[in-house]
XYZ file of C-alpha atoms in Angstrom:
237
model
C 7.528 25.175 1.777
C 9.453 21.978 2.959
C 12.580 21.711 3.202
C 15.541 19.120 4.284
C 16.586 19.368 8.102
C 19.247 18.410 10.840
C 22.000 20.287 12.254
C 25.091 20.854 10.137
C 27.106 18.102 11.869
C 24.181 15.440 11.383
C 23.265 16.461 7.815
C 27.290 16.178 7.095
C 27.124 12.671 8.211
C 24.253 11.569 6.537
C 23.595 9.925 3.264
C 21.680 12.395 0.666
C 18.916 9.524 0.619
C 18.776 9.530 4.444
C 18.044 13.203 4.835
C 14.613 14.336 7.057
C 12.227 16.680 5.665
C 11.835 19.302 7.889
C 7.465 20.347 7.850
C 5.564 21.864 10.565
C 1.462 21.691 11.915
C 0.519 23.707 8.502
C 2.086 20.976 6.867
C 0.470 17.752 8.407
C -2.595 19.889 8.507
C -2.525 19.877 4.727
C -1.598 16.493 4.299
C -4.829 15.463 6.806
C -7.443 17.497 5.271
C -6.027 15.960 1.381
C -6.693 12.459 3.223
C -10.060 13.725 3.978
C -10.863 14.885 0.300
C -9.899 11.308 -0.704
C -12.408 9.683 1.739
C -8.807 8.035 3.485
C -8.551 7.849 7.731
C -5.802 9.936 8.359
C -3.774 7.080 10.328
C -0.013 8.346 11.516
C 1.572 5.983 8.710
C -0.747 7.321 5.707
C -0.084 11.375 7.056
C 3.613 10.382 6.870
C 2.984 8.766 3.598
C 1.266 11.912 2.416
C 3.758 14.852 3.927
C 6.631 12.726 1.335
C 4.151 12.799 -1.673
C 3.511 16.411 -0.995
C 7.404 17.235 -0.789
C 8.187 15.201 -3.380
C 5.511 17.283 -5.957
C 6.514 20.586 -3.962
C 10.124 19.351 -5.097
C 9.447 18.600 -8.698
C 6.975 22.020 -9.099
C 10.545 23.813 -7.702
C 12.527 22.388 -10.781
C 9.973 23.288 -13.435
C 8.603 19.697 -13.961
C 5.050 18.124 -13.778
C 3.789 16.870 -10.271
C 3.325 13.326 -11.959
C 7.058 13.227 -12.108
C 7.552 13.246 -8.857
C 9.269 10.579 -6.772
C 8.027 9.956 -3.240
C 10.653 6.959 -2.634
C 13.157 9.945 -3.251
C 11.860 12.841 -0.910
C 13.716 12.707 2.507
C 11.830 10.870 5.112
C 9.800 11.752 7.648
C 10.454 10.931 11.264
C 7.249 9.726 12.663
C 8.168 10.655 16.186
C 8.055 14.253 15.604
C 4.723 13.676 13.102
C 3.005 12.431 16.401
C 4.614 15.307 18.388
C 3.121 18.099 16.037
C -0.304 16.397 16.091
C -0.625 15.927 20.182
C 0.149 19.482 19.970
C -2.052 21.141 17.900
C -5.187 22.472 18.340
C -6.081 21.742 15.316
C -5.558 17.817 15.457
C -7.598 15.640 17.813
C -5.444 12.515 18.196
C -6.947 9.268 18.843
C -4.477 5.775 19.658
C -5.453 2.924 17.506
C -4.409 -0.824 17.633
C -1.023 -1.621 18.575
C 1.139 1.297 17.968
C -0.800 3.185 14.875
C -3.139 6.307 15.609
C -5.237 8.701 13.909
C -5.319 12.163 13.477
C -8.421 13.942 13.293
C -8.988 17.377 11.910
C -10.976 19.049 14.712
C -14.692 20.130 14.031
C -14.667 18.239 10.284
C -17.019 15.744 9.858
C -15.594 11.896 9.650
C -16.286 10.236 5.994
C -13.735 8.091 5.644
C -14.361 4.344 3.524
C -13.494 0.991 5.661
C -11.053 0.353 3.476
C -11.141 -3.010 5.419
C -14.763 -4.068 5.225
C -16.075 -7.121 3.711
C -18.788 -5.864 2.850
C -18.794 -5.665 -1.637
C -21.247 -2.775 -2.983
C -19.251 -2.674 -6.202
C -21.277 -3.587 -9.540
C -19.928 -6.943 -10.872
C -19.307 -4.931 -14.076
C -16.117 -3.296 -12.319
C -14.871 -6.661 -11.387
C -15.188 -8.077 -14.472
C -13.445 -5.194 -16.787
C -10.760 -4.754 -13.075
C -9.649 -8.850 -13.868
C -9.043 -7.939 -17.755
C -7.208 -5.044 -16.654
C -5.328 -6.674 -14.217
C -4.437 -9.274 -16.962
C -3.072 -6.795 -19.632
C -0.872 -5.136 -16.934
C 0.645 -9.054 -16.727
C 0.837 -9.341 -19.998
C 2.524 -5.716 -20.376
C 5.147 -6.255 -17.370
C 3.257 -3.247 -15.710
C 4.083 -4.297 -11.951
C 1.870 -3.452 -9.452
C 3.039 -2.293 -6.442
C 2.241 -4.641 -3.277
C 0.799 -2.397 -0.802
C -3.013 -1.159 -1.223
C -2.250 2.572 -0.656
C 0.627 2.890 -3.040
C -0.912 0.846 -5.248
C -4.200 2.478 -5.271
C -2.589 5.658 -6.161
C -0.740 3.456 -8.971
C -4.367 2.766 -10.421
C -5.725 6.381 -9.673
C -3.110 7.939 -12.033
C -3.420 5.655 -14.917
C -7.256 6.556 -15.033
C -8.027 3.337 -15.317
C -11.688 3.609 -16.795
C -14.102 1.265 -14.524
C -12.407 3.544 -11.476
C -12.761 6.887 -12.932
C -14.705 8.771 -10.122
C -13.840 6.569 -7.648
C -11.833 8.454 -4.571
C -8.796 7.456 -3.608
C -10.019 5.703 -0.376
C -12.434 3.394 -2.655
C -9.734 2.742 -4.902
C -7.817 1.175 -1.496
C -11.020 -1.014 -0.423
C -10.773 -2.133 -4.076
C -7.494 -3.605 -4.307
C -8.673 -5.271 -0.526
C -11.698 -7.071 -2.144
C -9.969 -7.754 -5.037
C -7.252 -9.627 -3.003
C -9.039 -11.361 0.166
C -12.289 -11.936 -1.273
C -12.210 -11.461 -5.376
C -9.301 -13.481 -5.443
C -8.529 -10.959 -8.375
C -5.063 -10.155 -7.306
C -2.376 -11.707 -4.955
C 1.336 -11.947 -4.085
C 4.553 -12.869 -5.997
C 7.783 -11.129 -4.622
C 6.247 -8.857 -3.019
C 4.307 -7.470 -5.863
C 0.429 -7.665 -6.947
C -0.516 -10.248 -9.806
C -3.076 -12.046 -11.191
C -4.246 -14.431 -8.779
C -3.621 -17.140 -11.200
C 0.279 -16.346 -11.130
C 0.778 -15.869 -7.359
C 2.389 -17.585 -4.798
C -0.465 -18.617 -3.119
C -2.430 -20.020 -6.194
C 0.911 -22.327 -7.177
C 1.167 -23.303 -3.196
C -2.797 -24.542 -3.948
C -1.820 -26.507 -7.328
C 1.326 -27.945 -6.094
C -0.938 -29.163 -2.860
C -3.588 -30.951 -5.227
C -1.107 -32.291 -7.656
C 1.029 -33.527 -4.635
C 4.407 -31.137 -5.933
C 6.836 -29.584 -3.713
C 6.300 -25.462 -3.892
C 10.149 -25.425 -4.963
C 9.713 -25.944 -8.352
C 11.606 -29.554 -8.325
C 9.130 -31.401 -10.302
C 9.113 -34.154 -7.853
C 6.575 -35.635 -5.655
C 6.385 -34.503 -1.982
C 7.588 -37.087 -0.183
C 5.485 -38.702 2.589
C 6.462 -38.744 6.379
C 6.821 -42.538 6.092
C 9.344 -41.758 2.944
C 11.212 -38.780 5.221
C 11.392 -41.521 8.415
C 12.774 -43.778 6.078
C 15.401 -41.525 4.325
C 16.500 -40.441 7.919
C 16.858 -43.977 9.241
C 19.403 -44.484 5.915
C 21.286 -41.353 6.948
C 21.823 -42.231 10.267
C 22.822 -46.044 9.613
């Protein structure tokens, strides 16, 4: 099982919610082939994400409550340098670098089926979309807050068994909240969090624009440049 690591003088000068989880290749080989069952590429900061999720559960099965209890935000954290150490040394994991600094890690001789979770491309029935918006609406309505990123959010959406995604995998789910926020214009941003487009930032930066208001919530006009030139010419003189 997992379990909290460090020497005794590090662990004595660290905070309880600073703690690492100690895990080892069967570990992250458990947490990679999970990824796999939910159609999601097994990318170094989704295996990290997963390794917490499966302490956390591991943690909450230990004290006799349900996995859904479980609180990933509260399981130690995982350094990612010794993540990428265990995978470029297994035989088990083929590691391959990605863009910038991410990589993957493959589980050697299984098969690749993972969804673009990126992709434009919409093969969702407009049904979905349609009951996904009023859904999306009663969680407003409700104060449910959705989290802002697609992965933790997705799993959000997953465990609520929200009907129109009910046999979707996890790694659908994902490309889901994507559409919905790039190209549904379902969803979007306010403080960080997921909303209804229609009360994001980005949809009151667009009404403010054709109405001519500052985004700050003044109530006054924007001023011009000619207006600004002129107010800094008074200031000056």
């Amino acid at each position: 099982g997992f379990s909290v690591g460090g020497s005794p003088a590090a662990m004595a000068a660290t905070q309880p919610e600073e703690k690492e989880l100690f895990f080892n290749c069967p570990h992250v080989v458990a947490a990679i082939r999970s990824l796999y069952l939910h159609e999601l590429k097994p990318v170094g900061r989704v295996v990290l994400r997963r390794l917490r999720e499966h302490a956390a559960e591991a943690a909450a099965r230990a004290a006799g409550r349900p996995i859904e209890s479980a609180v990933v935000d509260a399981a130690p954290r995982v350094d990612p340098r010794r993540l990428l150490q265990i995978c470029e040394g297994s035989r088990l994991i083929h590691v391959v670098q990605e863009a910038g600094r991410e990589y993957a890690a493959y589980l050697v001789g299984q098969p690749c089926v993972f969804v673009d979770i990126d992709s434009r491309e919409d093969p969702y029935p407009e049904k979905l979309w349609s009951e996904l918006a009023a859904y999306f609406n009663r969680c407003w309505l409700e104060d449910v807050k959705l989290p802002g990123g697609r992965y933790v959010c997705a799993k959000m959406l997953a465990g609520r068994e929200v009907p129109c995604l009910w046999g979707r995998s996890l790694g659908q789910i994902c490309h889901i909240i994507q559409l919905a926020v790039s190209h549904r214009r379902l969803l979007g941003y306010l403080d960080g969090r997921l909303v209804p487009f229609q009360y994001s930032e980005e949809y009151k930066k667009k009404c403010c624009a054709v109405t001519g208001l500052s985004f700050a919530h003044s109530g006054l006009r924007a001023a011009t440049m000619d207006e600004v030139r002129a107010g800094v010419w008074t200031l000056l003189h």
